[in-house]
Amino acid sequence: SLFYWFTDFVVNWTTIILFLTLILFGLLGLYDDLRKFFRFGKKRARVLPPWVKFLLQASAGLVIGFLLYDKMALASVSLPILEPLLGIPPIELGWLYIPMAAFVIVSSSNAFNITDGLDGLSTGLLLIAISAFWYLASFTVYGGDIMVFIAVLIGAIIPYLYFNIYPARLWLGDTGALAFGALLAVIALMIDQTLVLPIIGGMFVIEAASSLIQLASRHFRNGKRVFRLAPLHHHFEVIGWEETKVTMRFWLFGIILAWIGLFVASLGM
């Protein structure tokens, strides 16, 4: 907030929605983090049932989706590659944009949280992804405010990452993981790169998919597993890779996917 006091940029609905995303999903994660470290009398705080946690995430996602629709007039999704090559126009969703946005936000939030399992892994991938979106934001109507927000965010992430890489001395916890995952989705929605998000944030998608595949396999194949351990980064640890090796390799794949995403997005510009 100090940045806005000392510059010509003002707090508008774009920045309000970005900050609100951090606050809503951060508070949800904060509950889980607090119950891990604090006791109330002789008992810990009650664990939120999965369906309650999902309901709270969905509610927060719907609030953000409504604000994107109502305050920023976002109601369509562009089709990368198909739009420039075949002339297919963006899909106009109308009010259905709200639940679509909520789905993207909640999915991204949980995918990021699943990825946050090794020192520096999720934070490094976040830095790669938002750097790509920083560039793409420069071509949009709301680009100025979004670029400023991302620049400030990058300025905070870099020193944090210094202490988060192996051996970590600081951790995101659910507070940071849920908030940053949701924020990544909101930025993609704001700059109309919703369908590019799964490419630029591809490692988050792969990590979440590995957990879903493992769950489905154990349920439908009588307990048989596809991976030694899920999510995917733990599978590589089990087969003998060092933690730092897994993290660095995932960063490299994250960079490659970000470049591919930038190429796909550039075709529609």
Coordinates of C-alpha atoms in Angstrom, one line a residue:
S1 CA 0.0 0.0 0.0
L2 CA 2.9 2.4 0.6
F3 CA 3.7 2.2 -3.1
Y4 CA 0.4 3.7 -4.0
W5 CA 0.9 6.6 -1.5
F6 CA 4.2 7.7 -3.1
T7 CA 3.3 7.2 -6.8
D8 CA 0.7 8.4 -9.2
F9 CA -1.1 5.0 -9.3
V10 CA -4.4 4.9 -7.4
V11 CA -6.2 2.0 -5.8
N12 CA -9.0 1.0 -8.1
W13 CA -11.2 -2.0 -8.6
T14 CA -8.4 -3.9 -10.3
T15 CA -6.1 -3.6 -7.3
I16 CA -8.9 -4.0 -4.9
I17 CA -9.8 -7.4 -6.4
L18 CA -6.2 -8.5 -6.4
F19 CA -5.8 -7.6 -2.7
L20 CA -9.1 -9.1 -1.8
T21 CA -8.1 -12.4 -3.4
L22 CA -4.9 -12.5 -1.3
I23 CA -6.9 -11.6 1.9
L24 CA -9.8 -14.1 1.4
F25 CA -7.8 -17.1 0.4
G26 CA -5.0 -16.1 2.8
L27 CA -7.4 -16.1 5.8
L28 CA -8.8 -19.5 4.8
G29 CA -5.2 -20.9 4.7
L30 CA -4.4 -19.1 7.9
Y31 CA -6.9 -21.1 9.9
D32 CA -5.3 -24.4 8.8
D33 CA -1.8 -23.0 9.7
L34 CA -2.8 -21.7 13.1
R35 CA -4.4 -25.0 14.2
K36 CA -1.0 -26.7 13.4
F37 CA 0.9 -24.5 15.9
F38 CA -1.6 -23.4 18.6
R39 CA -3.7 -25.2 21.1
F40 CA -6.9 -24.0 22.7
G41 CA -6.7 -25.5 26.1
K42 CA -5.7 -29.1 25.7
K43 CA -7.1 -29.4 22.2
R44 CA -6.1 -28.1 18.8
A45 CA -8.6 -26.1 16.7
R46 CA -11.1 -28.3 14.8
V47 CA -10.0 -29.5 11.4
L48 CA -12.2 -28.1 8.6
P49 CA -13.9 -31.0 6.8
P50 CA -12.9 -31.1 3.1
W51 CA -16.4 -30.2 2.0
V52 CA -16.5 -27.1 4.3
K53 CA -13.1 -26.0 3.1
F54 CA -14.2 -26.4 -0.5
L55 CA -17.4 -24.5 0.1
L56 CA -15.5 -21.6 1.6
Q57 CA -13.1 -21.6 -1.3
A58 CA -16.0 -21.7 -3.8
S59 CA -17.8 -18.9 -2.0
A60 CA -14.6 -16.7 -2.1
G61 CA -14.2 -17.6 -5.8
L62 CA -17.7 -16.6 -6.6
V63 CA -17.2 -13.3 -4.8
I64 CA -14.1 -12.6 -6.9
G65 CA -15.8 -13.8 -10.1
F66 CA -18.7 -11.5 -9.5
L67 CA -16.4 -8.5 -9.0
L68 CA -14.5 -9.4 -12.2
Y69 CA -17.8 -9.5 -14.0
D70 CA -19.5 -6.5 -12.4
K71 CA -16.6 -4.1 -11.8
M72 CA -14.3 -4.9 -14.7
A73 CA -16.9 -6.0 -17.2
L74 CA -15.2 -9.3 -17.9
A75 CA -17.5 -11.8 -19.5
S76 CA -15.7 -13.6 -22.3
V77 CA -12.9 -16.1 -22.8
S78 CA -10.5 -15.7 -25.7
L79 CA -9.4 -18.8 -27.6
P80 CA -5.7 -18.9 -28.2
I81 CA -4.6 -20.2 -31.6
L82 CA -8.2 -20.9 -32.8
E83 CA -9.1 -17.2 -32.8
P84 CA -6.2 -15.9 -35.0
L85 CA -6.0 -18.9 -37.3
L86 CA -9.6 -19.8 -37.8
G87 CA -11.2 -16.5 -37.0
I88 CA -13.2 -17.9 -34.1
P89 CA -14.3 -15.0 -31.8
P90 CA -14.0 -15.1 -28.0
I91 CA -16.7 -17.1 -26.2
E92 CA -19.2 -14.7 -24.6
L93 CA -20.3 -16.2 -21.3
G94 CA -22.5 -13.5 -19.8
W95 CA -23.2 -14.2 -16.1
L96 CA -21.8 -17.7 -16.5
Y97 CA -18.4 -16.0 -16.4
I98 CA -18.9 -15.8 -12.6
P99 CA -19.0 -19.6 -11.9
M100 CA -16.3 -20.2 -14.6
A101 CA -14.0 -17.7 -12.9
A102 CA -14.7 -19.3 -9.5
F103 CA -13.8 -22.8 -10.9
V104 CA -10.5 -21.5 -12.3
I105 CA -9.6 -19.7 -9.1
V106 CA -10.4 -22.6 -6.8
S107 CA -8.6 -25.1 -9.1
S108 CA -5.5 -22.9 -9.3
S109 CA -5.5 -22.3 -5.5
N110 CA -5.6 -26.0 -4.7
A111 CA -3.1 -26.9 -7.5
F112 CA -0.6 -24.5 -6.0
N113 CA -1.1 -25.8 -2.5
I114 CA -0.5 -29.4 -3.7
T115 CA 2.8 -28.2 -5.4
D116 CA 4.0 -26.5 -2.2
G117 CA 5.8 -29.6 -0.9
L118 CA 9.5 -29.0 -1.4
D119 CA 11.7 -26.1 -0.4
G120 CA 11.5 -23.4 -3.0
L121 CA 9.5 -25.4 -5.5
S122 CA 6.1 -23.6 -5.6
T123 CA 7.6 -20.2 -5.0
G124 CA 10.1 -20.5 -7.9
L125 CA 7.4 -21.7 -10.2
L126 CA 5.2 -18.8 -9.1
L127 CA 8.0 -16.4 -10.0
I128 CA 8.3 -17.9 -13.4
A129 CA 4.6 -17.8 -14.1
I130 CA 3.9 -14.3 -12.9
S131 CA 6.9 -13.0 -14.9
A132 CA 5.2 -14.4 -18.0
F133 CA 1.9 -12.8 -17.1
W134 CA 3.7 -9.5 -16.3
Y135 CA 4.8 -9.3 -20.0
L136 CA 1.3 -10.3 -21.3
A137 CA -0.4 -7.8 -19.1
S138 CA 1.3 -5.0 -21.0
F139 CA -1.0 -5.7 -24.0
T140 CA -4.2 -5.3 -22.0
V141 CA -6.6 -2.5 -21.0
Y142 CA -5.9 -3.0 -17.3
G143 CA -2.2 -3.7 -17.9
G144 CA -0.8 -0.8 -16.0
D145 CA -2.4 -1.6 -12.6
I146 CA -1.7 -5.3 -13.0
M147 CA 1.9 -4.8 -14.0
V148 CA 2.5 -2.5 -11.0
F149 CA 0.9 -5.1 -8.7
I150 CA 3.0 -7.9 -10.2
A151 CA 6.2 -5.8 -9.9
V152 CA 5.6 -5.2 -6.2
L153 CA 4.7 -8.9 -5.8
I154 CA 8.0 -10.0 -7.5
G155 CA 9.9 -7.6 -5.3
A156 CA 8.4 -9.4 -2.2
I157 CA 8.8 -12.9 -3.6
I158 CA 12.5 -12.7 -4.5
P159 CA 13.8 -12.0 -1.0
Y160 CA 11.4 -14.6 0.4
L161 CA 12.6 -17.2 -2.1
Y162 CA 16.2 -16.5 -0.9
F163 CA 15.1 -17.9 2.5
N164 CA 12.7 -20.5 1.1
I165 CA 15.2 -22.5 -1.1
Y166 CA 16.8 -25.6 0.4
P167 CA 17.4 -25.7 3.3
A168 CA 14.3 -23.5 3.9
R169 CA 14.0 -21.1 6.8
L170 CA 10.7 -19.7 5.8
W171 CA 7.6 -21.5 4.4
L172 CA 4.4 -20.3 2.7
G173 CA 2.1 -22.6 4.6
D174 CA -1.5 -22.9 3.5
T175 CA -1.8 -19.1 4.0
G176 CA 0.6 -18.3 1.2
A177 CA -0.1 -21.3 -1.0
L178 CA -3.9 -20.9 -1.2
A179 CA -3.6 -17.1 -1.7
F180 CA -0.9 -17.2 -4.4
G181 CA -2.6 -19.9 -6.3
A182 CA -5.8 -18.0 -6.4
L183 CA -4.0 -14.8 -7.3
L184 CA -2.3 -16.4 -10.2
A185 CA -5.7 -17.4 -11.6
V186 CA -7.2 -13.9 -11.1
I187 CA -4.3 -12.3 -12.9
A188 CA -4.9 -14.7 -15.9
L189 CA -8.6 -13.9 -15.8
M190 CA -7.9 -10.1 -15.8
I191 CA -5.7 -10.2 -18.8
D192 CA -7.9 -12.7 -20.7
Q193 CA -5.4 -15.5 -20.7
T194 CA -7.6 -18.1 -18.9
L195 CA -6.8 -20.8 -21.4
V196 CA -3.1 -20.0 -21.4
L197 CA -2.9 -20.4 -17.6
P198 CA -2.8 -24.2 -17.8
I199 CA 0.3 -23.9 -20.0
I200 CA 2.2 -21.1 -18.2
G201 CA 1.3 -22.7 -14.9
G202 CA 1.6 -26.2 -16.4
M203 CA 3.7 -27.6 -13.5
F204 CA 0.9 -26.8 -11.1
V205 CA -1.5 -28.6 -13.4
I206 CA 0.8 -31.6 -13.6
E207 CA 1.3 -31.8 -9.9
A208 CA -2.5 -31.6 -9.2
A209 CA -3.2 -34.1 -12.0
S210 CA -0.7 -36.6 -10.5
S211 CA -2.6 -36.5 -7.2
L212 CA -6.0 -37.0 -8.9
I213 CA -4.6 -39.9 -11.0
Q214 CA -3.2 -41.5 -7.9
L215 CA -6.5 -41.2 -6.0
A216 CA -8.5 -42.5 -9.0
S217 CA -6.1 -45.4 -9.5
R218 CA -6.3 -46.5 -5.9
H219 CA -10.1 -46.3 -5.9
F220 CA -10.8 -48.0 -9.2
R221 CA -7.8 -50.4 -9.3
N222 CA -8.1 -52.0 -5.9
G223 CA -5.5 -49.9 -4.2
K224 CA -2.9 -50.0 -7.0
R225 CA -0.8 -46.9 -7.5
V226 CA 0.5 -45.2 -10.6
F227 CA 3.2 -43.3 -8.7
R228 CA 5.3 -44.4 -5.8
L229 CA 4.0 -41.4 -3.9
A230 CA 1.8 -38.4 -5.0
P231 CA 2.0 -35.6 -5.9
L232 CA 4.7 -36.0 -8.5
H233 CA 7.6 -34.3 -6.7
H234 CA 7.4 -36.9 -4.0
H235 CA 7.5 -39.7 -6.5
F236 CA 10.9 -38.5 -7.7
E237 CA 12.1 -38.3 -4.1
V238 CA 11.1 -41.9 -3.5
I239 CA 12.9 -43.2 -6.5
G240 CA 16.1 -41.5 -5.3
W241 CA 16.3 -38.0 -6.6
E242 CA 17.6 -35.4 -4.1
E243 CA 15.1 -32.6 -3.1
T244 CA 17.2 -29.9 -4.8
K245 CA 17.4 -32.0 -8.0
V246 CA 13.6 -32.3 -8.2
T247 CA 13.1 -28.6 -7.5
M248 CA 15.6 -27.4 -10.1
R249 CA 14.3 -29.8 -12.8
F250 CA 10.7 -28.7 -12.1
W251 CA 11.8 -25.1 -12.4
L252 CA 13.4 -25.8 -15.8
F253 CA 10.2 -27.5 -17.0
G254 CA 8.3 -24.5 -15.6
I255 CA 10.4 -22.1 -17.7
I256 CA 9.9 -24.2 -20.9
L257 CA 6.1 -24.3 -20.3
A258 CA 6.1 -20.5 -19.7
W259 CA 7.8 -19.9 -23.0
I260 CA 5.4 -22.2 -24.8
G261 CA 2.5 -20.3 -23.1
L262 CA 3.9 -16.9 -24.2
F263 CA 4.2 -18.2 -27.8
V264 CA 0.6 -19.4 -27.8
A265 CA -0.7 -16.2 -26.2
S266 CA 1.3 -14.1 -28.7
L267 CA -0.5 -15.7 -31.7
G268 CA -3.7 -14.0 -30.6
M269 CA -2.1 -10.5 -30.2

